[in-house]
CSV table of C-alpha atoms in Angstrom, one decimal:
chain,number,residue,atom,x,y,z
A,259,UNK,CA,28.2,10.9,31.6
A,260,UNK,CA,27.7,12.0,35.2
A,261,UNK,CA,26.3,15.5,35.8
A,262,UNK,CA,28.5,17.7,37.9
A,263,UNK,CA,27.2,18.5,41.4
A,264,UNK,CA,25.3,21.8,41.6
A,265,UNK,CA,27.4,22.4,44.7
A,266,UNK,CA,30.6,22.3,42.7
A,267,UNK,CA,29.0,24.9,40.4
A,268,UNK,CA,28.1,27.0,43.3
A,269,UNK,CA,31.6,26.8,44.6
A,270,UNK,CA,32.7,28.1,41.1
A,271,UNK,CA,30.2,30.9,41.2
A,272,UNK,CA,31.4,32.1,44.6
A,273,UNK,CA,35.0,31.8,43.8
A,274,UNK,CA,34.7,33.6,40.5
A,275,UNK,CA,32.6,36.5,41.7
A,276,UNK,CA,34.2,39.7,43.0
A,277,UNK,CA,30.8,40.6,44.5
A,278,UNK,CA,29.3,39.6,47.8
A,279,UNK,CA,27.3,36.4,47.6
A,280,UNK,CA,24.7,34.6,49.8
A,281,UNK,CA,24.0,30.9,49.2
A,282,UNK,CA,20.8,29.3,50.5
A,283,UNK,CA,20.2,25.6,50.7
A,284,UNK,CA,17.7,23.5,52.7
A,285,UNK,CA,20.5,21.6,54.4
A,286,UNK,CA,23.8,22.9,55.7
A,287,UNK,CA,26.0,19.9,55.1
A,288,UNK,CA,26.6,20.5,51.4
A,289,UNK,CA,27.4,24.1,52.2
A,290,UNK,CA,30.0,23.0,54.7
A,291,UNK,CA,31.6,20.7,52.2
A,292,UNK,CA,32.4,23.5,49.8
A,293,UNK,CA,34.0,25.6,52.4
A,294,UNK,CA,31.5,28.5,52.6
A,295,UNK,CA,31.0,30.7,55.7
A,296,UNK,CA,28.0,28.8,57.0
A,297,UNK,CA,25.7,30.6,59.4
A,298,UNK,CA,24.8,28.2,62.3
A,299,UNK,CA,23.5,28.6,65.8
A,300,UNK,CA,26.7,29.9,67.4
A,301,UNK,CA,28.2,32.0,64.6
A,302,UNK,CA,25.4,33.8,62.7
A,303,UNK,CA,25.8,37.3,64.1
A,304,UNK,CA,29.6,37.0,63.9
A,305,UNK,CA,29.4,36.1,60.2
A,306,UNK,CA,26.8,38.8,59.5
A,307,UNK,CA,29.2,41.4,61.1
A,308,UNK,CA,32.2,40.1,59.1
A,309,UNK,CA,30.1,40.3,55.9
A,310,UNK,CA,28.8,43.8,56.6
A,311,UNK,CA,32.4,45.0,57.5
A,312,UNK,CA,33.7,43.6,54.1
A,313,UNK,CA,35.9,41.0,55.9
A,314,UNK,CA,34.2,38.1,54.0
A,315,UNK,CA,32.5,38.0,50.7
A,316,UNK,CA,30.2,35.0,51.1
A,317,UNK,CA,27.9,33.6,53.6
A,318,UNK,CA,25.6,30.5,53.4
A,319,UNK,CA,22.5,29.5,55.3
A,320,UNK,CA,19.6,27.1,55.5
A,321,UNK,CA,17.1,29.6,56.9
A,322,UNK,CA,18.9,31.9,59.3
A,323,UNK,CA,19.5,34.8,56.9
A,324,UNK,CA,16.0,35.6,55.7
A,325,UNK,CA,13.6,38.0,57.5
A,326,UNK,CA,14.9,41.0,59.3
A,327,UNK,CA,18.6,40.5,58.5
A,328,UNK,CA,20.6,43.3,56.7
A,329,UNK,CA,23.5,42.1,54.7
A,330,UNK,CA,25.2,45.1,53.2
A,331,UNK,CA,26.3,45.3,49.5
A,332,UNK,CA,25.1,41.8,48.7
A,333,UNK,CA,24.9,41.4,45.0
A,334,UNK,CA,24.4,37.7,44.4
A,335,UNK,CA,21.8,35.3,45.9
A,336,UNK,CA,22.2,31.7,45.0
A,337,UNK,CA,19.4,29.3,45.8
A,338,UNK,CA,20.8,25.8,45.6
A,339,UNK,CA,17.5,24.1,46.3
A,340,UNK,CA,14.1,25.9,45.6
A,341,UNK,CA,12.0,26.4,48.7
A,342,UNK,CA,8.3,25.5,48.5
A,343,UNK,CA,6.7,28.9,48.7
A,344,UNK,CA,6.9,32.4,47.3
A,345,UNK,CA,7.3,34.0,50.8
A,346,UNK,CA,10.6,32.2,51.4
A,347,UNK,CA,11.8,33.2,47.9
A,348,UNK,CA,10.9,36.8,48.5
A,349,UNK,CA,12.9,36.8,51.8
A,350,UNK,CA,16.0,35.3,50.1
A,351,UNK,CA,15.7,37.6,47.1
A,352,UNK,CA,15.4,40.6,49.3
A,353,UNK,CA,19.0,40.1,50.6
A,354,UNK,CA,20.3,41.2,47.2
A,355,UNK,CA,17.6,43.6,45.7
A,356,UNK,CA,18.2,46.2,48.4
A,357,UNK,CA,19.4,49.4,46.7
A,358,UNK,CA,22.3,50.0,49.0
A,359,UNK,CA,24.7,51.5,46.5
A,360,UNK,CA,24.4,53.3,43.2
A,361,UNK,CA,23.9,51.4,39.9
A,362,UNK,CA,23.5,48.1,41.7
A,363,UNK,CA,22.5,45.0,39.7
A,364,UNK,CA,21.3,42.0,41.7
A,365,UNK,CA,21.9,38.5,40.4
A,366,UNK,CA,19.4,35.8,41.6
A,367,UNK,CA,20.5,32.3,40.6
A,368,UNK,CA,18.1,29.4,41.3
A,369,UNK,CA,19.2,25.8,40.7
A,370,UNK,CA,16.4,23.5,39.6
A,371,UNK,CA,17.2,19.9,38.8
A,372,UNK,CA,14.9,18.6,36.1
A,373,UNK,CA,13.1,15.4,36.7
A,374,UNK,CA,13.3,15.8,40.5
A,375,UNK,CA,11.1,17.1,43.3
A,376,UNK,CA,12.8,20.5,42.7
A,377,UNK,CA,10.6,21.1,39.6
A,378,UNK,CA,7.5,20.9,41.8
A,379,UNK,CA,9.0,23.0,44.5
A,380,UNK,CA,10.0,25.6,41.9
A,381,UNK,CA,6.5,25.7,40.5
A,382,UNK,CA,5.1,26.1,44.0
A,383,UNK,CA,7.6,28.8,44.8
A,384,UNK,CA,5.9,31.0,42.2
A,385,UNK,CA,2.5,30.8,43.8
A,386,UNK,CA,1.3,33.5,46.2
A,387,UNK,CA,-1.4,32.3,48.6
A,388,UNK,CA,-3.7,34.2,51.0
A,389,UNK,CA,-3.7,33.6,54.7
A,390,UNK,CA,-6.7,31.3,54.1
A,391,UNK,CA,-4.6,29.2,51.7
A,392,UNK,CA,-6.3,30.3,48.5
A,393,UNK,CA,-4.1,31.0,45.5
A,394,UNK,CA,-4.0,34.7,45.0
A,395,UNK,CA,-1.6,34.9,42.0
A,396,UNK,CA,1.3,33.2,40.3
A,397,UNK,CA,4.5,35.1,39.7
A,398,UNK,CA,6.2,33.7,36.6
A,399,UNK,CA,9.9,34.0,37.2
A,400,UNK,CA,11.1,32.7,33.9
A,401,UNK,CA,12.0,36.1,32.6
A,402,UNK,CA,13.2,37.4,35.9
A,403,UNK,CA,15.6,34.6,37.0
A,404,UNK,CA,18.6,33.4,35.2
A,405,UNK,CA,18.6,29.6,35.1
A,406,UNK,CA,22.1,28.3,35.2
A,407,UNK,CA,23.5,24.9,34.1
A,408,UNK,CA,26.3,23.7,36.4
A,409,UNK,CA,28.3,22.8,33.4
A,410,UNK,CA,28.7,26.5,32.6
A,411,UNK,CA,30.8,27.1,35.7
A,412,UNK,CA,33.0,24.0,35.7
């Protein structure tokens, strides 16, 4: 049988959540195909303002929504494709872990396709390096991140 696309699963996650969601992927095209509010060159600030004013509940990005961006009341971060380093993961995760309302629980969902380059990227994403490129520590995320099978949402 053919495995359902992770992007169909992401579409299901976004549609079924009453909470605000940010979706990250390395490429924008799949995000456009599932009708998310995709942050691009000409609309990023407009979408951020709509998100912060509760006019939209989802926003998607390749890299535009990481460092220095405040997205109010974001609860869910979905990472469609793991990035190659811990710094990028920390920036994406940071969009949801901000304690901007009482009793907040953040959901970080990382898709990793077994048997593909994503396994290596996910492993690399857990390594923290010094400025000199030396491995400082490894952050094991197995207990901290909920791994989700796309079949669960279809």
